Amino acid sequence: MITRHYWLLVVGALSLPTMAKPSLAPDTETVTALTNAEIHISATEKRNNATLLISGNKVIDVINNDAIPTDAHIIDMQGYVLLPGFIDPFTEYGIEFNYTYPDINGPVYSVNTLGGQAPNTAVHAQQKWVQHFSPNPTTAKNWQQNGFTSVQTAKHDGLFQGQSSVVSLAQKPANEAIINAYSNPLLSFNKGSSPMDYPESLMGAIALIRQTFSDSLWLKDNRNKPNFGQQALAPAFNSAWQAIAAQWQQDWIFNGGDLNNVLRAGALLRQQQLSGILIASGREYARLNEIKALNYPFIVPLNFPAAPKVEDADIALDTSLAQLRHWQSAPSNPAQLASANIPFALTQHGLEPQEFWPRVQLAVAKGLAPSTALAALTSVPASMIGIDDKAGKLAAGYFADIVVAKGDIFTDGHIVGVYLQGQANFSELTPTQANLAGEYQLEFGDHSLVLALDPQTLANSSLQVAEHNIGLIAPTLDNQRLSFAVALDDTRDDVSRFILWFDHSGVHGRVYNADGNPTPVGGTRIAPQASPSEAAKTLTDDPLTITFPNGAYGRAQLPSSEKLHIQGATLWTSEQSGILPETDILIENGKISAIGKQLTTPKGFTLLPAQGLHVTAGIVDEHSHIAVNGGVNEGTNSVTSEVRIGDVLNPDSLNIYQSLAGGVTTTQLLHGSANPIGGQAQLIKLRWGESANNLKFIGAPGAIKFALGENVKQSHWGDEYVTRFPQTRMGVKTVMVDAFDAAKQYQQQQYAWQQASNRSKNSTIAPRIDYRLQAINEVANGKRDVHIHSYVQSEILMFLSLAKTYGFNVSAFTHVLEGYKVADELAAAGAGASTFSDWWAYKFEVYDAIPQNACLLNDKGVVTSLNSDDYSMQRRLNQEAAKSIMYCSMSDIDAWNMVTINPAKQLGVDHMVGSLKVGKHADIVLWSDYPLSVYAKTQTVWIDGRRYFDRQQNQQMEHEIITEKAKLIQQVLQSDTKRRDGDAEIINIEPEWHCDSHYQHAKAQQLFNGDHR
């Protein structure tokens, strides 16, 4: 007996409880045969005109149409496509939860947590989101209408966000909807709702993640040792560490944010040797080789930007080349990932439900193969979230999660509905009803009529009688039963009533004439109604232009190392030889290979006549804050030596190119001056177009920023900032002393452990790695240089005394505007001074500054340099050096040394850069004029013998920028609605950093406003 199949899903039916005798007979479930369909078993396997058998919530098999079991309920899927249910691996579905915290004004340095949770409220690794999951039929439709049948869900809040859960979108009780209770743990760089100040910067977030991973690994490696809880180094209970240790071998999903943060997220996971999955930024195409080198799969949101409003000429002027390129390139990001063989899944994250499929179809039109798109919705996410043995294909034993579609959904087709673990859920006509569309020849009595049936709009249906179309009265279609009345003649005196049933054999039923007597009706289909379909539109945008960085002044190719003979220039050597007129210099393999008069051009070298021009070593800046993402201060704690500027380098910063054009080739990027002991510095070379990692100056000693004065005691931070210690200059020294003492004790523990026997190590808890104390310990051991923000003489003397007590040298007192008062003491201690040319009176501790400071320090034998501390001043450090000639008659050579060899000495790289000497790096600048003149312009700047700036090339790039922008604006203006729609582009808008800049990285998302290029 064939059981009648109902398509409508019944939810929440109520019945009174009854006493029933339990049955020992097994439940039997109807076998349903979805026949005559195009069945995509997987992204790579398809069968045409086949049958899918399902029973309960599982697939039984895919078979030929002629092999259907006799007792199966048959549903004709002629003209429909069946695909595996889609899987979204990155959602917050069914999680109605928010963290609650006390309402506290002012900075929050600590919060009382519950149940042994991590002391930092941005760390929620202990959360198991299955415990907070509750199915929501309303929000489930947001995914169901797009073909999704299961999702991975968790609350996206914090750095360590907890462990997600995989659930079905079927309307079942929570315990039945859960597919994988404990799936991927989640990470981000955004501290979310945490009220605590730390971390306030991106580098602080990275440092906290790194330390938490280290602590959890330490726990994992030590917790099984005998008497773990009773040993001296046993930690207080920390549920987050426990959870991370248990999740160590899982795939961590990391939502970094923008492209640079995606690369940072991948690097951080690799440092921990963790498996991972990265959430794409949408800009992976711009650094595809770096992305591929991470060797991680991706989850890809389709966050395509809306077309810039370039119809307004003023807005067009302020629209950057980078913004226009991204509008053009973003839809091709999935195709670019596929071309690089980077596996990825698609997610609806960040989109309104109705936006999803137009974006998928746009991605396909921009080159994404439909089979790859289908895999990104099925098998790839199934594998990512650990359900590839249950979902992601239509195979025996898999969930009966089925997408029912009309046409090719990747071009112009659409989704009709889904089966959710065997439960039908359709947003329009069922496939059976929709398949009834067409014309039927009806025969009854002496009549032969044609029924034209439109199930979608029954009012459009009609009976054709003697070439006249007669409308139906009150047509009703219930499953496969059609009823209606019709006047078979114009008088309407004889209204007949029809009841018709449709099945695979045709049409049969009854007609009741005016006398009420039934007459049998039979019929056959004449021709099915064909649904018109347009050929897929292929978008014909011009080929993508990718440069490094991918915006104005970016390079299509990085410069190659040159073999160059610069002939007849005036050489400013910054060595004892001084200034050499009409002298030649050879560079080869990134080094200076020869200096001399009238040198012969070696074979294979390019000759560059330079008579009347000047050649210098590249300018070196001891103190800068350019090219940093997410904040330059981690100003929350008094000691933040665990944070690293090297973690947050921004290779896309236009400041790199602008400073390069000013002759700067090396700069130290320092942490700000918000705390007595700040973060670790990073020395970089301004290799414009390189990756963040390739900006780093290899072989340079490590450095760290310390600070004294008004900033560190929060003198100008406002009335709320009065609780963090220190608040006085005396307290500043105390903080430093406590830190060095703690670091000394830490070193003793580490040393004792290293000297212990293996037997002892097997039973004794190892001391925990503390990255904060580790960095301070490196200072005490002479392995990390100190550059200290300073102003007044009393504090300078205090720190010299403290350095002597703990046995380390000071590489440079930076700013040091009262340095002239203590020049003898600085010289005796071997401490450098990096000062400003003529800044004074901008705050109280600067009142005694004088423009002769540099001269007086230099005259006393202090290694003296000038620094910028400002992105704009860095471009004209040559002019800053000239000021000392004006103020106090410093020699040309000494003035130039203050921006070349002297800062190189302070940075410990003077054996590599800072002067023109054979064997040193070919970091050289060709100037049009006397380099200390305001009229001097850089002609060419080489770093490691590679031409990173050239004035003629710059002029050509200016022309190309104008041309390309005009072309892209025309593309926008001529594009159709499909290409104009999109999201407002969101990026972090960061200020130009200074020592005292403060920035809440997690709260800095703003609308992109371009870079005015």
PDB file of N, CA, C and O in Angstrom, residues 549 552-553 621 624-629 650-665 667 669 684-689 695 868-876 949 990-994 1011 1013:
ATOM      1  N   PRO A 549      52.093  47.202  -2.811  1.00  0.00           N
ATOM      2  CA  PRO A 549      50.725  46.917  -2.383  1.00  0.00           C
ATOM      3  C   PRO A 549      49.742  47.167  -3.528  1.00  0.00           C
ATOM      4  O   PRO A 549      50.093  47.793  -4.517  1.00  0.00           O
ATOM      5  N   ALA A 552      47.694  52.725  -5.165  1.00  0.00           N
ATOM      6  CA  ALA A 552      48.537  53.737  -5.786  1.00  0.00           C
ATOM      7  C   ALA A 552      50.010  53.497  -5.451  1.00  0.00           C
ATOM      8  O   ALA A 552      50.361  53.198  -4.315  1.00  0.00           O
ATOM      9  N   TYR A 553      50.850  53.616  -6.460  1.00  0.00           N
ATOM     10  CA  TYR A 553      52.309  53.490  -6.377  1.00  0.00           C
ATOM     11  C   TYR A 553      52.787  52.066  -6.107  1.00  0.00           C
ATOM     12  O   TYR A 553      53.978  51.839  -5.890  1.00  0.00           O
ATOM     13  N   ASP A 621      66.511  56.286  10.632  1.00  0.00           N
ATOM     14  CA  ASP A 621      65.696  56.977  11.641  1.00  0.00           C
ATOM     15  C   ASP A 621      65.580  56.084  12.871  1.00  0.00           C
ATOM     16  O   ASP A 621      65.034  54.988  12.805  1.00  0.00           O
ATOM     17  N   SER A 624      60.556  56.004  15.021  1.00  0.00           N
ATOM     18  CA  SER A 624      59.461  56.229  14.095  1.00  0.00           C
ATOM     19  C   SER A 624      58.276  55.370  14.509  1.00  0.00           C
ATOM     20  O   SER A 624      58.415  54.411  15.268  1.00  0.00           O
ATOM     21  N   HIS A 625      57.095  55.704  13.955  1.00  0.00           N
ATOM     22  CA  HIS A 625      55.884  54.926  14.236  1.00  0.00           C
ATOM     23  C   HIS A 625      55.077  54.675  12.961  1.00  0.00           C
ATOM     24  O   HIS A 625      53.865  54.440  13.029  1.00  0.00           O
ATOM     25  N   ILE A 626      55.735  54.708  11.802  1.00  0.00           N
ATOM     26  CA  ILE A 626      55.006  54.452  10.561  1.00  0.00           C
ATOM     27  C   ILE A 626      54.746  52.954  10.400  1.00  0.00           C
ATOM     28  O   ILE A 626      55.296  52.126  11.112  1.00  0.00           O
ATOM     29  N   ALA A 627      53.894  52.626   9.437  1.00  0.00           N
ATOM     30  CA  ALA A 627      53.712  51.241   8.964  1.00  0.00           C
ATOM     31  C   ALA A 627      53.333  50.276  10.077  1.00  0.00           C
ATOM     32  O   ALA A 627      53.834  49.151  10.148  1.00  0.00           O
ATOM     33  N   VAL A 628      52.434  50.716  10.949  1.00  0.00           N
ATOM     34  CA  VAL A 628      51.971  49.880  12.054  1.00  0.00           C
ATOM     35  C   VAL A 628      50.451  49.799  12.004  1.00  0.00           C
ATOM     36  O   VAL A 628      49.778  50.806  11.806  1.00  0.00           O
ATOM     37  N   ASN A 629      49.908  48.611  12.176  1.00  0.00           N
ATOM     38  CA  ASN A 629      48.454  48.402  12.240  1.00  0.00           C
ATOM     39  C   ASN A 629      47.989  48.260  13.687  1.00  0.00           C
ATOM     40  O   ASN A 629      48.653  47.626  14.498  1.00  0.00           O
ATOM     41  N   ASN A 650      52.671  46.975   8.807  1.00  0.00           N
ATOM     42  CA  ASN A 650      51.707  47.231   7.738  1.00  0.00           C
ATOM     43  C   ASN A 650      52.457  47.541   6.450  1.00  0.00           C
ATOM     44  O   ASN A 650      52.859  48.683   6.211  1.00  0.00           O
ATOM     45  N   PRO A 651      52.636  46.553   5.575  1.00  0.00           N
ATOM     46  CA  PRO A 651      53.397  46.792   4.342  1.00  0.00           C
ATOM     47  C   PRO A 651      52.645  47.647   3.334  1.00  0.00           C
ATOM     48  O   PRO A 651      53.228  48.073   2.338  1.00  0.00           O
ATOM     49  N   ASP A 652      51.348  47.916   3.577  1.00  0.00           N
ATOM     50  CA  ASP A 652      50.553  48.710   2.653  1.00  0.00           C
ATOM     51  C   ASP A 652      50.601  50.199   2.959  1.00  0.00           C
ATOM     52  O   ASP A 652      50.025  51.003   2.214  1.00  0.00           O
ATOM     53  N   SER A 653      51.252  50.581   4.043  1.00  0.00           N
ATOM     54  CA  SER A 653      51.268  51.980   4.456  1.00  0.00           C
ATOM     55  C   SER A 653      51.991  52.839   3.418  1.00  0.00           C
ATOM     56  O   SER A 653      53.157  52.614   3.094  1.00  0.00           O
ATOM     57  N   LEU A 654      51.286  53.852   2.920  1.00  0.00           N
ATOM     58  CA  LEU A 654      51.891  54.751   1.945  1.00  0.00           C
ATOM     59  C   LEU A 654      53.045  55.538   2.557  1.00  0.00           C
ATOM     60  O   LEU A 654      53.915  56.045   1.829  1.00  0.00           O
ATOM     61  N   ASN A 655      53.094  55.630   3.884  1.00  0.00           N
ATOM     62  CA  ASN A 655      54.216  56.311   4.542  1.00  0.00           C
ATOM     63  C   ASN A 655      55.550  55.679   4.174  1.00  0.00           C
ATOM     64  O   ASN A 655      56.581  56.361   4.142  1.00  0.00           O
ATOM     65  N   ILE A 656      55.559  54.378   3.920  1.00  0.00           N
ATOM     66  CA  ILE A 656      56.808  53.711   3.523  1.00  0.00           C
ATOM     67  C   ILE A 656      57.334  54.336   2.247  1.00  0.00           C
ATOM     68  O   ILE A 656      58.511  54.709   2.138  1.00  0.00           O
ATOM     69  N   TYR A 657      56.461  54.458   1.267  1.00  0.00           N
ATOM     70  CA  TYR A 657      56.880  55.002  -0.031  1.00  0.00           C
ATOM     71  C   TYR A 657      57.252  56.475   0.087  1.00  0.00           C
ATOM     72  O   TYR A 657      58.243  56.937  -0.490  1.00  0.00           O
ATOM     73  N   GLN A 658      56.475  57.218   0.867  1.00  0.00           N
ATOM     74  CA  GLN A 658      56.750  58.644   1.011  1.00  0.00           C
ATOM     75  C   GLN A 658      58.081  58.885   1.724  1.00  0.00           C
ATOM     76  O   GLN A 658      58.854  59.773   1.329  1.00  0.00           O
ATOM     77  N   SER A 659      58.369  58.103   2.757  1.00  0.00           N
ATOM     78  CA  SER A 659      59.642  58.256   3.466  1.00  0.00           C
ATOM     79  C   SER A 659      60.804  57.789   2.594  1.00  0.00           C
ATOM     80  O   SER A 659      61.885  58.379   2.615  1.00  0.00           O
ATOM     81  N   LEU A 660      60.569  56.733   1.837  1.00  0.00           N
ATOM     82  CA  LEU A 660      61.576  56.255   0.891  1.00  0.00           C
ATOM     83  C   LEU A 660      61.927  57.359  -0.098  1.00  0.00           C
ATOM     84  O   LEU A 660      63.106  57.587  -0.422  1.00  0.00           O
ATOM     85  N   ALA A 661      60.913  58.078  -0.563  1.00  0.00           N
ATOM     86  CA  ALA A 661      61.140  59.187  -1.490  1.00  0.00           C
ATOM     87  C   ALA A 661      61.929  60.314  -0.839  1.00  0.00           C
ATOM     88  O   ALA A 661      62.526  61.146  -1.532  1.00  0.00           O
ATOM     89  N   GLY A 662      61.938  60.348   0.506  1.00  0.00           N
ATOM     90  CA  GLY A 662      62.744  61.331   1.216  1.00  0.00           C
ATOM     91  C   GLY A 662      64.136  60.844   1.556  1.00  0.00           C
ATOM     92  O   GLY A 662      64.862  61.510   2.292  1.00  0.00           O
ATOM     93  N   GLY A 663      64.512  59.673   1.052  1.00  0.00           N
ATOM     94  CA  GLY A 663      65.862  59.169   1.247  1.00  0.00           C
ATOM     95  C   GLY A 663      66.043  58.261   2.434  1.00  0.00           C
ATOM     96  O   GLY A 663      67.167  57.835   2.730  1.00  0.00           O
ATOM     97  N   VAL A 664      64.953  57.934   3.157  1.00  0.00           N
ATOM     98  CA  VAL A 664      65.051  57.059   4.322  1.00  0.00           C
ATOM     99  C   VAL A 664      65.039  55.609   3.839  1.00  0.00           C
ATOM    100  O   VAL A 664      64.175  55.207   3.058  1.00  0.00           O
ATOM    101  N   THR A 665      65.976  54.822   4.317  1.00  0.00           N
ATOM    102  CA  THR A 665      66.040  53.406   3.928  1.00  0.00           C
ATOM    103  C   THR A 665      65.876  52.467   5.115  1.00  0.00           C
ATOM    104  O   THR A 665      65.480  51.319   4.936  1.00  0.00           O
ATOM    105  N   THR A 667      64.442  52.306   9.327  1.00  0.00           N
ATOM    106  CA  THR A 667      63.801  53.011  10.439  1.00  0.00           C
ATOM    107  C   THR A 667      63.437  52.023  11.527  1.00  0.00           C
ATOM    108  O   THR A 667      63.054  50.882  11.249  1.00  0.00           O
ATOM    109  N   LEU A 669      60.829  51.077  14.300  1.00  0.00           N
ATOM    110  CA  LEU A 669      59.444  51.304  14.686  1.00  0.00           C
ATOM    111  C   LEU A 669      59.322  50.996  16.167  1.00  0.00           C
ATOM    112  O   LEU A 669      59.456  49.847  16.588  1.00  0.00           O
ATOM    113  N   ILE A 684      63.136  48.042  10.485  1.00  0.00           N
ATOM    114  CA  ILE A 684      62.750  47.631   9.140  1.00  0.00           C
ATOM    115  C   ILE A 684      63.566  48.396   8.102  1.00  0.00           C
ATOM    116  O   ILE A 684      64.127  49.460   8.370  1.00  0.00           O
ATOM    117  N   LYS A 685      63.631  47.818   6.919  1.00  0.00           N
ATOM    118  CA  LYS A 685      64.077  48.544   5.734  1.00  0.00           C
ATOM    119  C   LYS A 685      62.828  48.859   4.907  1.00  0.00           C
ATOM    120  O   LYS A 685      61.898  48.063   4.854  1.00  0.00           O
ATOM    121  N   LEU A 686      62.836  50.015   4.269  1.00  0.00           N
ATOM    122  CA  LEU A 686      61.643  50.481   3.574  1.00  0.00           C
ATOM    123  C   LEU A 686      61.551  49.859   2.182  1.00  0.00           C
ATOM    124  O   LEU A 686      61.543  50.544   1.157  1.00  0.00           O
ATOM    125  N   ARG A 687      61.432  48.544   2.169  1.00  0.00           N
ATOM    126  CA  ARG A 687      61.349  47.795   0.911  1.00  0.00           C
ATOM    127  C   ARG A 687      59.901  47.833   0.418  1.00  0.00           C
ATOM    128  O   ARG A 687      59.138  46.890   0.611  1.00  0.00           O
ATOM    129  N   TRP A 688      59.541  48.897  -0.218  1.00  0.00           N
ATOM    130  CA  TRP A 688      58.162  49.134  -0.670  1.00  0.00           C
ATOM    131  C   TRP A 688      57.705  48.021  -1.613  1.00  0.00           C
ATOM    132  O   TRP A 688      58.365  47.712  -2.603  1.00  0.00           O
ATOM    133  N   GLY A 689      56.581  47.417  -1.280  1.00  0.00           N
ATOM    134  CA  GLY A 689      56.038  46.343  -2.096  1.00  0.00           C
ATOM    135  C   GLY A 689      56.286  44.964  -1.524  1.00  0.00           C
ATOM    136  O   GLY A 689      55.654  44.001  -1.962  1.00  0.00           O
ATOM    137  N   LEU A 695      59.957  43.145   5.277  1.00  0.00           N
ATOM    138  CA  LEU A 695      60.389  44.486   5.669  1.00  0.00           C
ATOM    139  C   LEU A 695      61.427  44.428   6.786  1.00  0.00           C
ATOM    140  O   LEU A 695      62.232  45.358   6.945  1.00  0.00           O
ATOM    141  N   SER A 868      62.605  61.327  13.890  1.00  0.00           N
ATOM    142  CA  SER A 868      61.400  61.997  13.397  1.00  0.00           C
ATOM    143  C   SER A 868      60.244  61.910  14.387  1.00  0.00           C
ATOM    144  O   SER A 868      59.588  62.910  14.668  1.00  0.00           O
ATOM    145  N   ASP A 869      59.948  60.701  14.892  1.00  0.00           N
ATOM    146  CA  ASP A 869      58.755  60.469  15.723  1.00  0.00           C
ATOM    147  C   ASP A 869      57.498  60.973  15.009  1.00  0.00           C
ATOM    148  O   ASP A 869      56.481  61.201  15.643  1.00  0.00           O
ATOM    149  N   ASP A 870      57.565  61.148  13.711  1.00  0.00           N
ATOM    150  CA  ASP A 870      56.466  61.755  12.979  1.00  0.00           C
ATOM    151  C   ASP A 870      56.581  61.347  11.525  1.00  0.00           C
ATOM    152  O   ASP A 870      57.637  61.485  10.906  1.00  0.00           O
ATOM    153  N   TYR A 871      55.464  60.851  10.968  1.00  0.00           N
ATOM    154  CA  TYR A 871      55.488  60.331   9.602  1.00  0.00           C
ATOM    155  C   TYR A 871      55.835  61.409   8.584  1.00  0.00           C
ATOM    156  O   TYR A 871      56.449  61.152   7.555  1.00  0.00           O
ATOM    157  N   SER A 872      55.446  62.654   8.854  1.00  0.00           N
ATOM    158  CA  SER A 872      55.712  63.734   7.907  1.00  0.00           C
ATOM    159  C   SER A 872      57.150  64.216   8.016  1.00  0.00           C
ATOM    160  O   SER A 872      57.832  64.427   7.006  1.00  0.00           O
ATOM    161  N   MET A 873      57.639  64.379   9.241  1.00  0.00           N
ATOM    162  CA  MET A 873      59.013  64.845   9.416  1.00  0.00           C
ATOM    163  C   MET A 873      60.022  63.838   8.872  1.00  0.00           C
ATOM    164  O   MET A 873      61.105  64.215   8.413  1.00  0.00           O
ATOM    165  N   GLN A 874      59.655  62.559   8.888  1.00  0.00           N
ATOM    166  CA  GLN A 874      60.605  61.542   8.430  1.00  0.00           C
ATOM    167  C   GLN A 874      61.025  61.775   6.987  1.00  0.00           C
ATOM    168  O   GLN A 874      62.140  61.438   6.592  1.00  0.00           O
ATOM    169  N   ARG A 875      60.150  62.386   6.203  1.00  0.00           N
ATOM    170  CA  ARG A 875      60.451  62.605   4.787  1.00  0.00           C
ATOM    171  C   ARG A 875      61.485  63.708   4.571  1.00  0.00           C
ATOM    172  O   ARG A 875      62.003  63.872   3.468  1.00  0.00           O
ATOM    173  N   ARG A 876      61.748  64.483   5.600  1.00  0.00           N
ATOM    174  CA  ARG A 876      62.667  65.615   5.441  1.00  0.00           C
ATOM    175  C   ARG A 876      63.716  65.640   6.557  1.00  0.00           C
ATOM    176  O   ARG A 876      64.100  66.717   7.040  1.00  0.00           O
ATOM    177  N   PHE A 949      62.933  53.295  -5.235  1.00  0.00           N
ATOM    178  CA  PHE A 949      62.332  54.570  -5.621  1.00  0.00           C
ATOM    179  C   PHE A 949      63.148  55.169  -6.753  1.00  0.00           C
ATOM    180  O   PHE A 949      64.386  55.185  -6.699  1.00  0.00           O
ATOM    181  N   GLU A 990      43.013  54.176  10.720  1.00  0.00           N
ATOM    182  CA  GLU A 990      43.975  54.405  11.788  1.00  0.00           C
ATOM    183  C   GLU A 990      44.617  55.777  11.620  1.00  0.00           C
ATOM    184  O   GLU A 990      44.868  56.216  10.506  1.00  0.00           O
ATOM    185  N   PRO A 991      44.901  56.436  12.726  1.00  0.00           N
ATOM    186  CA  PRO A 991      45.590  57.729  12.621  1.00  0.00           C
ATOM    187  C   PRO A 991      47.058  57.531  12.277  1.00  0.00           C
ATOM    188  O   PRO A 991      47.557  56.412  12.238  1.00  0.00           O
ATOM    189  N   GLU A 992      47.731  58.625  11.989  1.00  0.00           N
ATOM    190  CA  GLU A 992      49.187  58.574  11.866  1.00  0.00           C
ATOM    191  C   GLU A 992      49.744  58.581  13.285  1.00  0.00           C
ATOM    192  O   GLU A 992      49.448  59.467  14.081  1.00  0.00           O
ATOM    193  N   TRP A 993      50.544  57.571  13.599  1.00  0.00           N
ATOM    194  CA  TRP A 993      50.912  57.313  14.995  1.00  0.00           C
ATOM    195  C   TRP A 993      51.988  58.265  15.507  1.00  0.00           C
ATOM    196  O   TRP A 993      52.899  58.648  14.783  1.00  0.00           O
ATOM    197  N   HIS A 994      51.855  58.580  16.786  1.00  0.00           N
ATOM    198  CA  HIS A 994      52.879  59.311  17.538  1.00  0.00           C
ATOM    199  C   HIS A 994      53.087  58.581  18.863  1.00  0.00           C
ATOM    200  O   HIS A 994      52.355  57.660  19.201  1.00  0.00           O
ATOM    201  N   ASP A1011      42.071  57.154   0.329  1.00  0.00           N
ATOM    202  CA  ASP A1011      43.345  57.778   0.697  1.00  0.00           C
ATOM    203  C   ASP A1011      43.626  58.997  -0.192  1.00  0.00           C
ATOM    204  O   ASP A1011      44.748  59.466  -0.264  1.00  0.00           O
ATOM    205  N   ARG A1013      43.916  59.320  -3.224  1.00  0.00           N
ATOM    206  CA  ARG A1013      44.714  59.119  -4.439  1.00  0.00           C
ATOM    207  C   ARG A1013      43.860  58.395  -5.460  1.00  0.00           C
ATOM    208  O   ARG A1013      44.235  57.429  -6.030  1.00  0.00           O
TER     209      ARG A1013
END
